[in-house]
Coordinates of C-alpha atoms in Angstrom, one line a residue:
X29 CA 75.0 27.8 -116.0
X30 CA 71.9 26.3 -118.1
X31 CA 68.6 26.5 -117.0
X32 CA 67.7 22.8 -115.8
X33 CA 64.0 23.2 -114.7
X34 CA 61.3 25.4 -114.6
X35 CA 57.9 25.2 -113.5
X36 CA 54.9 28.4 -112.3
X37 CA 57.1 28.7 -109.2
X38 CA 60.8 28.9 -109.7
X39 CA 63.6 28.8 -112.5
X40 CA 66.4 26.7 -111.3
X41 CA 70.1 26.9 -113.3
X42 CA 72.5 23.6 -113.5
X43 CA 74.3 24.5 -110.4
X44 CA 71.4 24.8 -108.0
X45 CA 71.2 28.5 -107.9
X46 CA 67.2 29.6 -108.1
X47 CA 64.8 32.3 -109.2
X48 CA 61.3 32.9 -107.8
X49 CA 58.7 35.2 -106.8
X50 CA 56.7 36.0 -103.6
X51 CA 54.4 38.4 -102.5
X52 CA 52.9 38.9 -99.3
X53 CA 48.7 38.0 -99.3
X54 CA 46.4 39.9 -98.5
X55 CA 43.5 37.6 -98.6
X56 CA 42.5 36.7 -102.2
X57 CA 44.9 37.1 -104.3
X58 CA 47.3 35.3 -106.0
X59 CA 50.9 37.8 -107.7
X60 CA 53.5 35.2 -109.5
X61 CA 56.1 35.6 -112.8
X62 CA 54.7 33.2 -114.9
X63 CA 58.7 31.3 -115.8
X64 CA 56.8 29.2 -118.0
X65 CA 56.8 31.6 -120.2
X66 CA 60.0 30.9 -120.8
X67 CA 59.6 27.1 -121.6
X68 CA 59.3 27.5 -125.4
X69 CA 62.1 30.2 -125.7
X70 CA 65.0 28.0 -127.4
X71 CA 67.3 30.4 -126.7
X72 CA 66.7 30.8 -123.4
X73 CA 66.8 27.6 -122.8
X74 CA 69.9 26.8 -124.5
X75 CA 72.1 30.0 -123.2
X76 CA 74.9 29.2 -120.6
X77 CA 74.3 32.2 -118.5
X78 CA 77.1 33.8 -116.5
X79 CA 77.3 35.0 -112.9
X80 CA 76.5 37.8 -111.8
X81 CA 73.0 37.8 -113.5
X82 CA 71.4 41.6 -113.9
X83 CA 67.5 41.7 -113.5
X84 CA 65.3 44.7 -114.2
X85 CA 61.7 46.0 -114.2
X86 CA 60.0 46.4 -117.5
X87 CA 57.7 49.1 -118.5
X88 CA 54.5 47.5 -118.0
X89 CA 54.4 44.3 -116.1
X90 CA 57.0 41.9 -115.5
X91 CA 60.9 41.7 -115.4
X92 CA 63.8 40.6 -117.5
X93 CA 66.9 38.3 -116.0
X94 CA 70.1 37.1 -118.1
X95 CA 73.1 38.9 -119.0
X96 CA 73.6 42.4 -120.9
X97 CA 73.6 43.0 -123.5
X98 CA 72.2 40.0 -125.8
X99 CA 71.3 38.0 -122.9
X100 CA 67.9 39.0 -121.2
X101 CA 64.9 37.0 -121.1
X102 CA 61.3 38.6 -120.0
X103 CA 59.6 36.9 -117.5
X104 CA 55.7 38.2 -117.4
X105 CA 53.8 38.5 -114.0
X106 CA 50.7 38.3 -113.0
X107 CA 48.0 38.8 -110.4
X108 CA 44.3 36.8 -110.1
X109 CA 42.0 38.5 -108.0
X110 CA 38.8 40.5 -107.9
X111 CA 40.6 44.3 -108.1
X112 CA 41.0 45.1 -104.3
X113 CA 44.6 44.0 -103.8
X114 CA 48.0 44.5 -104.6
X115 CA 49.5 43.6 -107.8
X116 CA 52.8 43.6 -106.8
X117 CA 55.1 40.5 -106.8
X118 CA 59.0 40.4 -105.2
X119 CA 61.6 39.0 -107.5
X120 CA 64.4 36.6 -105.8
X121 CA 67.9 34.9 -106.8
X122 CA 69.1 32.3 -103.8
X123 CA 66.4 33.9 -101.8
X124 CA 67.5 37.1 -101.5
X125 CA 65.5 39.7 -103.2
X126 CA 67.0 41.1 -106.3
X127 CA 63.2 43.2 -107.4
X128 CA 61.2 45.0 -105.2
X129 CA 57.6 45.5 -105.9
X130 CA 57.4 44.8 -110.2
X131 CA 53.7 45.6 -111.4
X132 CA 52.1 42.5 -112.4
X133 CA 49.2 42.2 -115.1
X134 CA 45.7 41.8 -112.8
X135 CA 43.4 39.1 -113.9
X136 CA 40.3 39.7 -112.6
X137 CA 38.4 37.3 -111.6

C-alpha cells in the first residue's frame, strides 16, 4: 500500500487504511505529528508499504511508522501552548491506538 494523501491531520495509504494523532485538551493546547513532514520524503512517498506496519517512539519527540528494517519514516510531533500542559500526543492506525503517550516538541507560545 502507497501513501495516497496526507495533510496536518492524518496519512491515509491506497487502500483506505489511516494514521493520525489525538490527544486529549486540556484547555490551550494544541499536540499533533506533523505528517507533513513527510510530504517531501520521495521515498516515503514512493514505498509500497506492507501490512502489518511496526511504529515506535523515538528518543526525543516523535515516532517512526513503515516496515523494518529499511522501511521507517519519522514523523515529528509537536505541541503549541504557553508551558502548562501536556505534551503528549496518541498515535493511531484504523483508529485504534498503536502509541501511547509519544513526547512531542513544545512550542511555546
Amino acid at each position: 500500500m502507497k501513501i495516497a494523501r496526507l495533510d496536518s491531520c492524518e496519512l491515509v495509504f491506497d487502500n483506505g487504511s489511516r494514521v493520525s494523532s489525538h490527544w486529549e485538551r486540556d484547555c490551550c493546547e494544541r499536540n499533533y505529528a506533523d505528517f507533513e513532514y513527510l510530504k517531501d520524503d520521495k521515498v516515503c512517498m514512493n514505498t509500497d508499504f506492507k501490512e502489518p506496519l511496526v511504529f515506535q517512539k523515538v528518543d526525543g519527540y516523535g515516532f517512526r511508522f513503515g516496515n523494518k528494517p529499511s522501511k521507517m519514516f519519522y514523523v515529528p510531533c509537536y505541541s503549541e501552548q504557553n508551558g502548562y500542559y501536556t505534551s503528549e500526543v496518541d498515535i493511531y492506525y484504523n483508529d485504534e491506538i498503536v502509541l501511547e503517550g509519544v513526547e512531542a516538541e513544545l512550542q511555546l507560545l
